[in-house]
Amino acid sequence: MSVADPLQELESLLEKLDTWNHQYYVLDQPTVPDSEYDRAMQRLVALETEHPQWLRADSPSQRVGGQPLIQFGQVTHDVPMLSLDNAFNDQDMQNFNRRLLDRLAQFAAPLEFACEPKLDGIAVSLLYRDGVLQRGATRGDGATGEDITQNVRTIRSIPLRLRGNGYPEVLEVRGEIYMPKAGFDWLNNKARQRGEKVFVNPRNAAAGSLRQLDPRVTAERPLEMCCYSVGLMEGESLPDRQAPMLERLQSWGFRINSESAVVQGIDACNDYYQSLFERRDSLPYDIDGIVFKVNEFKLQEQLGFVSRAPRWAIARKFPAQEEMTRLLDVEFQVGRTGVITPVARLEPVFVGGVTVSNATLHNRDEVDRLDVRIGDTVIVRRAGDVIPQVVSVVTEQRLPRFPRVTFPKHCPICQSAVEREEGEAALRCMGGLICAAQQKAAIKHFASRRALNVEGLGDKLVEQLVEEGLVASVAELYTLSEERLLSLDRMGQKSADNLLAALQDSKQTTLPRFIFALGIREVGEATALSLARHFGSWAALATASDRQLLEVDDVGPIVADHLRQFFDSLSSLEVVKLLCEAGVNWPDIECLPPQSQPLAGQTWVVTGKLEMLGRDDAKAHLQALGAKVAGTVSVKTTCVVAGPGAGSKLAKAEALGTEVIDEQALLALLRAEGIKV
Ligand code: 5U1
């Protein structure tokens, strides 16, 4: 577009960027590629630099953060910011309903409730005058908060100027600033790479980001805001109920929660709670409960408040995902590749819906970061299927006699030396396959469903086979006889026959499965498939030069180095030889150059729960077929695989008209491409 009048061009850019921002950050519906957005923004900045007199405070270029403050100012909330009473079970909800009905004596019918996820973030207030953002403040104690205007201006889902029309002259909007889970992971990964302190959870990360005196730091943090109520208001009226009021806020440019719903009666509130509780882990942000509000404002007014909480609302809390307990001891587990993982033995504690008595401490760096001592009171987090973790230590409760964690100099299983390789966080047992722990882990991996899939060879049996000295390497599995198996405790004739038949069946495999089953460091399923497709045969792979290895899509210098070590190791090659002699075989496969991989050049997104495959496997298979797998849906997305519980990514895909398939369709596609699933 060529525009003769630069002022006209600037206004048109402001309008365009504001609309695109709103579509992207508020509605989750991007309409233009990032490159086009970036070009428009660069042009706007150029025009504003050339004509500083046209620079507006609400220009999208002004979100990068102003000058650092010495301290935050104080803000008095003209309308106090309330807190909520809590409910923890169905009975508390029934009591809440009873209290409401008693006060609203004329009511016989079920009450109408607005149900909203309770975001685990920081409550804030935003004040607009004539549609322009004037001030952002924290809740503080409800009466007085801190002025965080500079920081909230950097958050892209907060409009600097209201959209549309009909908004009140003075409008105070309240809601929660939070950090989505993906943003939290990104921020912590970045901090880890730089050797900086990581945040314990998304809430702390959001709070820490808002508390920055330098708004340029806040501007770098992936924060979002979701609105749920109006405080001060002058000049216009709002709809008469909560749900349409939220829609009105959305029309003025605010983000509202897409999971909100209106239901009739308290039983329906409990159903809503249950359904969101089950989907909690698949939501892209942390929630710690559900807020139920009497929907009609007239009834809210009638019900009024007690002390600092409204009678017309309640927060039903989810079971906590973090709890305090005591660290009883630290033990060390040895994994398949010899990595030694410190594991916290804990006083059992109920957290995230289960009793937890062990939690990972990851590695030495993590133990140092936590500075944890045996006997310490620690905070344990268990969210969804994630392994429980020790996230922090309550140092105030530490006694001087609590000892530090000492790392072993020798492997706790085989007594071999323990080393820390350069650039690695992990300690490693150097015993290799003489270490019983590594033997067990290697055999479990070899026999697992996605490797050689030896049915009936579960973890317990592998441990028994190794401990009884019947098997020490994967090749020895094929030397097992009926007689030796029957010598094992609790092994009956039928189980022994079944296991021998399963071992026989497992010999007929595929090249990718065989490569994966060997457990070469950093060679996961996707890399194994890429290697197999690239080289086509074991012989070609085993004799490949470093340069040839690096030509494979998934292979960088580290993976190439591990492959080289494997092929240079006589004992590894001996295991392969013995496996082949035992009859393990596979057909060679056709080599495919990367550009002719079936999904080459495509970008896929996997979201929601995949019952059969799991999301990680689905991603690995898609990558093996040449697809790029992204974390967010954009105009570049080719296809979205959506399982139950898919939320905003599915909504975004539907809004963009992106192809969406379910798990069954993905399984059919993978099978058609020759992948055994
Ligand atoms: N979704 C939602 N969260 N939340 C928190 N609504 C909501 N309402 C709140 C709070 C503290 O307070 C009301 C009293 C406005």
XYZ file of C-alpha atoms and ligand atoms in Angstrom:
692
model
C 0.000 0.000 0.000
C 1.388 3.399 -0.824
C -0.003 6.237 1.266
C 0.990 9.767 0.375
C 0.051 11.332 3.736
C 2.287 9.976 6.547
C -0.223 10.965 9.249
C -2.933 9.050 7.444
C -0.567 6.067 7.121
C 0.271 6.220 10.833
C -3.417 6.270 11.790
C -4.167 3.389 9.508
C -1.259 1.402 11.030
C -2.482 2.165 14.567
C -5.927 0.930 13.667
C -4.630 -2.225 11.959
C -2.175 -3.133 14.728
C -4.793 -2.554 17.406
C -7.212 -4.889 15.621
C -4.567 -7.581 15.056
C -3.448 -7.320 18.691
C -7.015 -7.734 19.882
C -7.556 -10.735 17.616
C -4.310 -12.357 18.733
C -4.093 -11.592 22.443
C -7.715 -11.205 23.484
C -9.686 -13.440 21.152
C -6.938 -16.040 20.543
C -7.731 -15.751 16.845
C -4.705 -14.541 14.890
C -5.552 -13.369 11.412
C -2.188 -12.336 9.965
C 1.216 -14.024 9.923
C 3.751 -12.739 12.469
C 5.890 -11.366 9.634
C 3.114 -9.028 8.479
C 2.510 -7.844 12.045
C 6.236 -7.232 12.520
C 6.477 -5.245 9.262
C 3.557 -3.011 10.247
C 5.051 -2.448 13.710
C 8.455 -1.547 12.241
C 6.816 0.941 9.888
C 4.834 2.481 12.769
C 7.984 2.877 14.875
C 9.769 4.486 11.909
C 6.935 6.998 11.430
C 6.769 7.764 15.161
C 10.527 8.315 15.272
C 10.358 10.620 12.270
C 7.355 12.534 13.694
C 7.621 12.370 17.512
C 4.768 14.882 17.816
C 2.384 12.145 16.609
C 3.450 9.574 19.189
C 0.434 8.558 21.307
C 0.564 7.042 24.763
C -1.789 4.264 23.634
C 0.274 3.382 20.565
C 1.097 -0.359 20.437
C 4.760 0.647 20.140
C 4.567 1.975 23.721
C 4.218 -1.460 25.357
C 7.931 -2.087 25.636
C 8.215 -0.483 29.058
C 9.079 2.980 30.320
C 11.719 4.142 32.813
C 12.464 2.136 35.996
C 10.776 3.333 39.227
C 12.389 3.836 42.641
C 9.316 2.367 44.325
C 5.648 1.751 43.575
C 3.136 4.418 44.584
C 0.069 3.605 46.652
C -3.454 3.446 45.259
C -6.663 3.668 47.292
C -9.465 1.562 45.864
C -12.597 3.749 45.850
C -14.663 0.564 45.702
C -12.922 -2.014 47.922
C -11.579 -5.130 46.166
C -13.297 -8.029 47.881
C -12.117 -11.506 48.563
C -14.182 -14.674 48.296
C -15.425 -17.224 50.789
C -14.278 -20.752 50.057
C -16.104 -24.055 49.653
C -14.261 -27.368 49.691
C -16.997 -29.947 49.021
C -20.582 -30.507 47.851
C -21.882 -29.944 51.382
C -20.276 -26.477 51.552
C -21.966 -25.717 48.231
C -25.351 -26.909 49.539
C -24.887 -24.676 52.603
C -24.039 -21.724 50.346
C -27.212 -22.355 48.326
C -29.305 -22.640 51.480
C -27.965 -19.322 52.789
C -28.834 -17.672 49.468
C -32.361 -19.093 49.348
C -33.014 -18.152 52.983
C -32.056 -14.547 52.268
C -33.969 -14.415 49.008
C -37.090 -15.810 50.651
C -39.320 -15.178 47.646
C -37.265 -17.617 45.545
C -38.681 -21.083 44.952
C -36.994 -21.888 41.628
C -33.304 -22.838 41.308
C -31.016 -19.813 41.282
C -29.051 -18.893 38.177
C -25.269 -18.947 38.653
C -22.373 -17.640 36.595
C -19.530 -20.198 36.814
C -15.987 -19.020 36.156
C -12.598 -20.716 36.484
C -10.598 -19.176 39.331
C -7.273 -18.301 37.764
C -4.231 -18.741 39.952
C -2.750 -15.302 39.430
C -2.670 -11.790 40.871
C -5.872 -9.769 41.295
C -5.604 -6.315 39.729
C -7.696 -3.250 38.947
C -7.513 -1.248 35.705
C -8.932 2.256 35.566
C -10.073 3.803 32.257
C -11.169 7.410 31.713
C -12.869 8.208 28.421
C -11.671 4.825 27.179
C -7.965 5.389 27.884
C -6.046 3.316 30.439
C -5.103 5.605 33.335
C -3.920 3.317 36.076
C -3.272 -0.283 36.977
C -3.112 -1.384 40.608
C -2.702 -4.539 42.646
C -5.426 -5.609 45.053
C -3.138 -5.221 48.065
C -5.242 -5.554 51.214
C -8.416 -4.755 49.273
C -8.475 -1.106 50.386
C -4.988 -0.024 49.254
C -2.823 -1.517 46.537
C 0.311 -0.647 44.563
C 0.406 1.415 41.409
C 1.677 -0.908 38.665
C 0.485 1.171 35.706
C 3.803 1.001 33.845
C 3.871 -2.759 34.166
C 0.294 -3.456 33.120
C 0.810 -1.310 30.021
C 3.270 -3.924 28.745
C 0.662 -6.729 28.831
C -0.774 -7.142 25.396
C -4.162 -8.525 26.403
C -4.809 -5.302 28.347
C -6.229 -2.640 26.020
C -4.497 0.737 26.255
C -7.616 2.256 24.688
C -11.061 0.662 24.750
C -12.535 -0.613 21.515
C -16.049 0.005 20.219
C -18.279 2.513 21.943
C -20.822 2.949 24.712
C -18.255 2.486 27.467
C -18.656 4.526 30.677
C -16.623 7.711 31.134
C -15.015 6.102 34.154
C -14.633 2.351 34.132
C -12.656 0.237 36.586
C -12.221 -3.340 35.394
C -10.967 -6.085 37.682
C -9.463 -9.424 36.938
C -6.464 -11.659 37.248
C -3.018 -11.293 35.712
C -1.485 -14.726 35.221
C 1.243 -16.530 33.355
C 0.093 -19.337 31.024
C 1.808 -22.699 31.596
C 3.638 -22.566 28.246
C 5.010 -19.104 29.050
C 6.107 -20.297 32.488
C 7.999 -23.259 30.974
C 9.611 -20.963 28.405
C 10.684 -18.474 31.081
C 12.109 -21.135 33.384
C 13.947 -22.897 30.542
C 15.534 -19.586 29.628
C 16.501 -18.998 33.273
C 17.993 -22.506 33.545
C 20.062 -21.993 30.386
C 21.454 -18.784 31.867
C 22.066 -20.378 35.269
C 19.501 -18.042 36.860
C 16.932 -18.742 39.549
C 13.765 -20.464 38.344
C 10.236 -19.708 39.538
C 8.440 -22.293 41.642
C 5.081 -22.054 39.839
C 3.264 -19.841 37.310
C 1.629 -17.789 40.078
C 4.948 -16.844 41.652
C 6.314 -16.086 38.205
C 3.376 -13.743 37.510
C 3.718 -12.052 40.915
C 7.493 -11.668 40.494
C 7.035 -10.239 37.014
C 4.483 -7.664 38.153
C 6.615 -6.627 41.123
C 9.420 -5.412 38.853
C 10.336 -1.764 39.255
C 11.751 -1.828 35.733
C 8.817 -2.248 33.333
C 11.190 -3.385 30.592
C 11.636 -6.594 32.584
C 7.866 -7.057 32.864
C 7.551 -6.462 29.121
C 9.703 -9.565 28.526
C 7.473 -11.779 30.640
C 4.618 -13.764 29.071
C 1.758 -12.339 31.149
C -1.931 -12.238 30.334
C -4.992 -10.726 31.936
C -8.501 -12.107 32.177
C -11.328 -9.899 33.512
C -14.175 -10.873 35.810
C -15.817 -7.796 37.328
C -16.339 -4.037 37.303
C -15.503 -1.795 40.271
C -15.955 1.947 39.890
C -18.173 3.092 37.030
C -19.581 6.481 36.025
C -21.604 7.631 33.075
C -23.233 4.528 31.616
C -25.014 1.435 32.812
C -24.082 -2.191 32.296
C -26.203 -5.280 31.530
C -28.178 -6.605 34.505
C -26.314 -9.900 34.866
C -22.745 -11.143 35.250
C -22.490 -13.189 32.031
C -23.687 -10.485 29.581
C -21.597 -7.947 31.530
C -18.512 -10.027 30.727
C -19.516 -10.111 27.076
C -19.783 -6.329 27.152
C -16.262 -6.122 28.601
C -15.078 -8.394 25.828
C -16.619 -6.087 23.216
C -14.532 -3.228 24.682
C -11.351 -5.212 24.160
C -10.862 -7.234 27.367
C -10.046 -10.881 27.534
C -12.629 -12.987 29.364
C -12.492 -16.663 30.192
C -13.880 -18.840 27.400
C -14.748 -21.603 29.890
C -17.304 -19.434 31.756
C -20.883 -20.709 31.751
C -24.323 -19.954 33.200
C -26.162 -22.784 34.958
C -29.410 -23.211 36.882
C -29.204 -24.478 40.457
C -26.478 -25.671 42.781
C -26.361 -29.265 41.447
C -25.438 -27.911 38.028
C -22.684 -25.871 39.742
C -21.304 -29.102 41.175
C -21.419 -30.748 37.720
C -19.570 -27.779 36.239
C -16.972 -28.016 39.014
C -16.467 -31.736 38.362
C -16.124 -31.386 34.612
C -13.561 -28.590 34.895
C -11.700 -30.401 37.672
C -11.199 -33.323 35.278
C -9.952 -30.999 32.545
C -7.829 -28.864 34.829
C -4.497 -30.218 33.622
C -5.295 -29.735 29.961
C -6.112 -26.032 30.389
C -3.295 -23.750 29.213
C -3.229 -21.932 32.591
C -3.357 -22.912 36.274
C -6.690 -22.642 38.052
C -7.159 -23.319 41.744
C -10.942 -23.615 41.776
C -14.211 -22.342 40.376
C -16.002 -19.129 41.310
C -19.795 -19.321 41.423
C -21.699 -16.032 41.395
C -25.420 -15.332 41.580
C -25.858 -14.160 38.010
C -28.406 -11.383 38.507
C -26.968 -8.068 39.794
C -30.266 -7.096 41.456
C -30.071 -10.250 43.576
C -26.386 -9.614 44.304
C -27.346 -6.198 45.644
C -30.060 -7.703 47.817
C -27.622 -10.270 49.224
C -24.866 -7.765 50.031
C -21.619 -8.516 51.893
C -20.258 -9.881 55.133
C -17.013 -8.224 56.192
C -14.813 -8.364 53.051
C -16.603 -11.076 51.070
C -19.824 -10.947 49.068
C -22.660 -13.255 50.142
C -23.542 -13.829 46.478
C -20.318 -15.593 45.448
C -18.186 -18.502 46.559
C -14.909 -20.050 45.389
C -14.966 -23.838 45.381
C -11.324 -24.787 45.709
C -9.636 -27.739 44.025
C -7.492 -30.036 46.169
C -4.142 -28.277 46.544
C -1.339 -29.158 44.107
C 1.281 -28.022 46.590
C 1.672 -29.195 50.175
C 4.270 -29.056 52.929
C 5.941 -32.166 54.238
C 9.287 -33.329 55.640
C 12.281 -34.634 53.741
C 13.227 -37.890 55.473
C 16.133 -38.898 53.278
C 17.623 -38.652 49.804
C 18.321 -41.835 47.866
C 19.954 -42.275 44.486
C 18.425 -44.110 41.529
C 20.465 -45.296 38.562
C 18.793 -45.026 35.150
C 19.273 -46.817 31.812
C 22.184 -44.681 30.698
C 23.750 -44.617 34.162
C 22.344 -41.218 35.138
C 22.107 -40.981 38.915
C 18.956 -39.209 40.065
C 18.530 -38.002 43.646
C 15.093 -38.988 44.912
C 13.511 -37.372 47.967
C 11.939 -39.776 50.445
C 9.143 -37.819 52.090
C 6.802 -38.076 54.988
C 3.676 -39.183 53.059
C 1.473 -36.229 52.129
C -1.826 -35.939 50.238
C -1.243 -33.603 47.303
C -2.847 -33.219 43.871
C -5.317 -36.003 44.712
C -2.799 -38.763 45.660
C -0.513 -39.672 48.561
C 3.065 -38.816 47.683
C 6.059 -40.296 49.497
C 8.782 -39.843 46.833
C 9.654 -36.864 44.675
C 12.384 -36.243 42.161
C 15.188 -33.820 42.962
C 16.362 -34.077 39.320
C 20.129 -33.596 39.660
C 22.923 -31.994 41.623
C 22.242 -28.495 40.262
C 18.678 -28.727 41.479
C 19.761 -29.899 44.955
C 22.205 -26.966 45.074
C 19.528 -24.558 43.871
C 17.091 -25.713 46.546
C 19.867 -25.899 49.144
C 17.845 -28.669 50.729
C 18.944 -30.506 53.910
C 17.744 -33.858 55.285
C 15.013 -33.081 57.813
C 13.920 -29.868 56.077
C 10.285 -28.931 55.662
C 9.735 -28.807 51.922
C 6.960 -27.837 49.527
C 5.981 -30.623 47.185
C 4.053 -30.049 43.983
C 2.146 -32.629 42.022
C 0.185 -31.328 39.047
C -1.611 -33.819 36.807
C 0.494 -36.724 35.639
C 3.721 -34.882 36.259
C 6.195 -36.618 38.613
C 5.994 -35.007 42.077
C 8.693 -32.400 42.627
C 10.227 -30.619 45.579
C 9.756 -26.999 44.568
C 11.098 -25.133 47.579
C 12.343 -25.368 51.135
C 10.861 -23.666 54.191
C 14.223 -22.596 55.571
C 12.642 -20.922 58.641
C 11.925 -24.390 60.010
C 15.474 -25.688 59.515
C 17.531 -26.827 62.493
C 21.329 -26.393 62.440
C 21.869 -30.150 62.792
C 20.112 -30.984 59.489
C 22.802 -32.443 57.191
C 23.414 -31.468 53.584
C 22.777 -33.971 50.795
C 25.973 -35.800 49.895
C 26.300 -37.273 46.443
C 27.855 -40.723 46.080
C 31.376 -41.064 44.681
C 30.571 -44.632 43.709
C 27.468 -46.098 42.121
C 25.091 -47.228 44.886
C 24.307 -50.375 42.868
C 27.593 -51.595 41.324
C 30.190 -49.446 43.165
C 31.713 -48.269 39.860
C 33.068 -44.735 39.706
C 30.628 -41.856 39.330
C 31.496 -39.008 36.979
C 29.997 -35.750 35.865
C 30.571 -35.178 32.177
C 31.518 -31.715 31.040
C 28.534 -29.495 30.327
C 26.119 -31.984 31.910
C 24.031 -31.557 35.040
C 23.818 -35.305 35.600
C 26.154 -37.593 37.519
C 26.654 -40.899 35.786
C 27.653 -44.387 36.896
C 30.516 -45.462 34.657
C 29.781 -49.168 35.179
C 27.838 -49.488 31.918
C 26.266 -52.882 31.517
C 28.048 -54.416 34.496
C 25.736 -52.261 36.644
C 22.624 -54.249 37.568
C 20.526 -51.074 37.624
C 21.568 -50.234 34.074
C 21.050 -53.852 33.007
C 17.511 -53.804 34.367
C 16.696 -50.443 32.829
C 18.175 -51.438 29.451
C 16.165 -54.668 29.384
C 12.957 -52.908 30.440
C 13.484 -50.403 27.640
C 14.314 -53.102 25.066
C 11.163 -55.074 25.933
C 8.859 -52.035 26.165
C 5.806 -51.614 23.966
C 7.371 -49.143 21.551
C 10.670 -51.023 21.292
C 10.631 -54.816 20.751
C 7.292 -55.147 22.565
C 7.887 -58.378 24.508
C 4.444 -58.935 25.984
C 4.396 -60.236 29.536
C 7.950 -59.088 30.310
C 7.030 -56.464 32.900
C 9.309 -54.484 35.204
C 9.000 -56.884 38.140
C 9.952 -59.908 36.040
C 12.941 -58.085 34.528
C 14.155 -57.264 38.037
C 13.733 -60.890 39.079
C 15.601 -62.164 35.976
C 18.558 -59.866 36.616
C 18.640 -60.422 40.386
C 18.533 -64.209 39.929
C 21.404 -63.964 37.453
C 19.396 -65.406 34.557
C 19.866 -62.418 32.276
C 22.467 -59.638 32.236
C 22.007 -58.172 28.762
C 19.227 -57.823 26.224
C 20.763 -60.554 24.060
C 20.554 -63.040 26.929
C 16.754 -62.717 26.914
C 16.782 -64.996 23.877
C 18.829 -67.666 25.669
C 16.131 -68.182 28.336
C 14.820 -71.712 28.485
C 11.589 -73.061 29.910
C 13.534 -74.858 32.592
C 15.341 -71.729 33.772
C 12.166 -69.688 33.767
C 10.364 -72.334 35.822
C 13.129 -72.096 38.415
C 11.928 -68.577 39.240
C 9.699 -67.913 42.222
C 6.002 -67.568 41.289
C 6.623 -68.555 37.645
C 4.050 -71.078 36.410
C 4.097 -73.209 33.271
C 1.593 -71.011 31.448
C 3.452 -67.771 32.155
C 6.753 -69.318 31.095
C 5.233 -70.586 27.836
C 3.650 -67.211 27.150
C 6.905 -65.373 27.770
C 8.886 -67.665 25.484
C 6.238 -67.253 22.765
C 6.347 -63.447 23.212
C 10.145 -63.472 22.941
C 9.848 -65.530 19.770
C 7.288 -63.060 18.328
C 9.446 -60.075 19.207
C 12.255 -61.293 16.946
C 10.327 -60.162 13.882
C 10.603 -56.389 14.227
C 11.287 -53.227 12.224
C 14.538 -51.326 11.776
C 13.313 -48.180 13.621
C 12.113 -50.247 16.591
C 15.405 -52.136 16.690
C 17.469 -48.918 16.684
C 15.245 -47.421 19.394
C 15.353 -50.634 21.486
C 19.152 -50.493 21.752
C 18.798 -47.506 24.070
C 21.575 -45.432 22.491
C 21.799 -42.137 24.376
C 19.594 -39.348 22.977
C 18.194 -41.686 20.314
C 14.464 -41.617 20.981
C 11.748 -43.028 18.817
C 11.632 -40.110 16.392
C 15.416 -40.090 15.866
C 15.438 -43.872 15.420
C 12.817 -43.550 12.712
C 14.722 -40.737 10.987
C 17.918 -42.818 11.066
C 16.134 -45.869 9.680
C 14.450 -43.889 6.917
C 17.693 -42.150 6.043
C 19.998 -45.163 5.926
C 17.484 -47.877 5.070
C 19.550 -50.721 6.537
C 21.480 -51.546 9.695
C 24.674 -52.034 7.701
C 24.447 -48.563 6.160
C 23.792 -46.975 9.566
C 26.517 -48.873 11.398
C 29.145 -47.880 8.845
C 28.026 -44.253 8.376
C 30.639 -41.516 8.756
C 30.094 -38.596 11.168
C 29.316 -36.390 8.195
C 26.681 -38.821 6.950
C 25.137 -39.059 10.428
C 24.886 -35.285 10.616
C 22.943 -35.256 7.344
C 20.000 -36.913 9.117
C 17.220 -34.477 9.977
C 17.085 -35.112 13.724
C 20.814 -35.614 14.302
C 23.092 -32.912 15.684
C 26.678 -33.209 16.955
C 25.643 -34.628 20.353
C 23.479 -37.416 18.943
C 26.117 -38.144 16.282
C 28.692 -38.441 19.055
C 26.566 -40.937 21.000
C 25.984 -42.972 17.842
C 29.725 -42.948 17.137
C 30.468 -44.166 20.669
C 27.953 -46.954 20.265
C 29.376 -48.139 16.943
C 32.933 -47.887 18.276
C 32.084 -50.033 21.290
C 32.956 -53.686 20.775
C 30.600 -54.789 23.545
C 27.671 -52.939 21.954
C 28.398 -54.481 18.568
C 28.688 -57.882 20.230
C 25.164 -57.458 21.683
C 23.820 -56.600 18.211
C 25.596 -59.648 16.758
C 24.137 -61.943 19.424
C 20.647 -60.517 18.860
C 20.916 -61.184 15.132
C 22.262 -64.692 15.760
C 19.286 -65.310 18.055
C 17.050 -64.526 15.093
C 16.067 -60.887 15.658
C 15.376 -59.564 12.160
C 13.678 -56.770 10.251
C 13.065 -55.842 6.651
C 15.268 -53.097 5.220
C 13.292 -49.990 4.363
C 13.157 -47.530 1.551
C 15.285 -44.432 2.183
C 13.419 -41.164 1.973
C 15.163 -37.840 1.472
C 13.751 -35.294 3.972
C 11.785 -33.300 1.387
C 9.841 -36.373 0.316
C 8.815 -37.337 3.844
C 5.034 -37.524 3.831
C 4.464 -34.532 6.152
C 7.503 -32.492 5.105
C 6.879 -28.731 5.257
C 3.761 -29.117 7.419
C 3.190 -27.723 10.926
C 1.004 -29.730 13.299
C -0.346 -29.006 16.779
C -1.412 -31.707 19.236
C -3.834 -30.714 21.997
C -6.148 -32.345 24.539
C -5.884 -35.893 25.834
C -4.922 -38.665 23.406
C -6.173 -41.873 25.033
C -4.250 -44.410 22.921
C -1.065 -42.686 21.912
C -0.416 -39.990 24.469
C 0.658 -36.578 23.231
C 4.410 -37.257 23.340
C 4.147 -40.338 21.132
C 1.837 -38.561 18.732
C 4.357 -35.736 18.409
C 7.262 -38.138 17.926
C 5.441 -40.000 15.159
C 4.453 -36.796 13.388
C 8.031 -35.517 13.557
C 9.268 -38.816 12.199
C 7.026 -38.297 9.187
C 8.653 -34.915 8.587
C 6.138 -32.592 10.279
C 7.119 -29.730 12.540
C 5.124 -29.919 15.774
C 4.311 -26.518 17.261
C 2.901 -25.501 20.636
C 0.504 -22.843 19.384
C -2.028 -22.601 16.589
C -1.402 -19.908 14.005
C -2.176 -19.218 10.386
C 0.804 -21.449 9.576
C -0.708 -24.526 11.220
C -1.514 -27.303 8.751
C -3.539 -29.516 11.055
C -4.551 -29.808 14.715
C -4.957 -33.177 16.432
C -7.513 -32.573 19.182
C -8.438 -34.996 21.946
C -10.931 -34.627 24.797
C -10.316 -31.539 26.872
C -8.840 -29.516 24.002
C -9.456 -25.865 24.890
C -8.266 -22.608 23.408
C -6.033 -24.217 20.748
C -9.016 -26.056 19.321
C -11.120 -22.877 19.465
C -8.374 -20.964 17.675
C -8.068 -23.661 14.986
C -11.813 -23.589 14.412
C -11.812 -19.814 14.184
C -8.981 -19.910 11.651
C -10.612 -22.697 9.651
C -7.575 -24.961 10.244
C -8.080 -28.683 9.639
C -8.814 -30.520 12.918
C -8.665 -34.299 13.283
C -9.241 -36.634 16.237
C -6.980 -39.377 17.565
C -8.640 -42.085 15.476
C -7.911 -40.167 12.273
C -4.304 -39.662 13.382
C -3.924 -43.390 14.119
C -5.292 -44.192 10.649
C -2.825 -41.760 9.058
C 0.138 -43.197 11.009
C -0.836 -46.760 10.125
C -1.179 -45.806 6.456
C 2.431 -44.547 6.673
C 3.571 -47.906 8.023
C 3.905 -46.898 11.682
C 2.867 -49.668 14.080
C 0.479 -48.024 16.564
N -13.314 -15.707 37.967
C -13.253 -14.976 39.086
N -12.203 -14.932 39.892
N -12.530 -14.084 40.873
C -11.801 -13.686 41.953
N -14.231 -14.178 39.539
C -13.790 -13.612 40.665
N -14.364 -12.734 41.484
C -13.677 -12.322 42.556
C -12.378 -12.777 42.814
C -11.618 -12.287 43.994
O -14.221 -11.452 43.414
C -15.571 -11.031 43.218
C -16.099 -10.662 44.546
C -15.618 -9.906 42.262
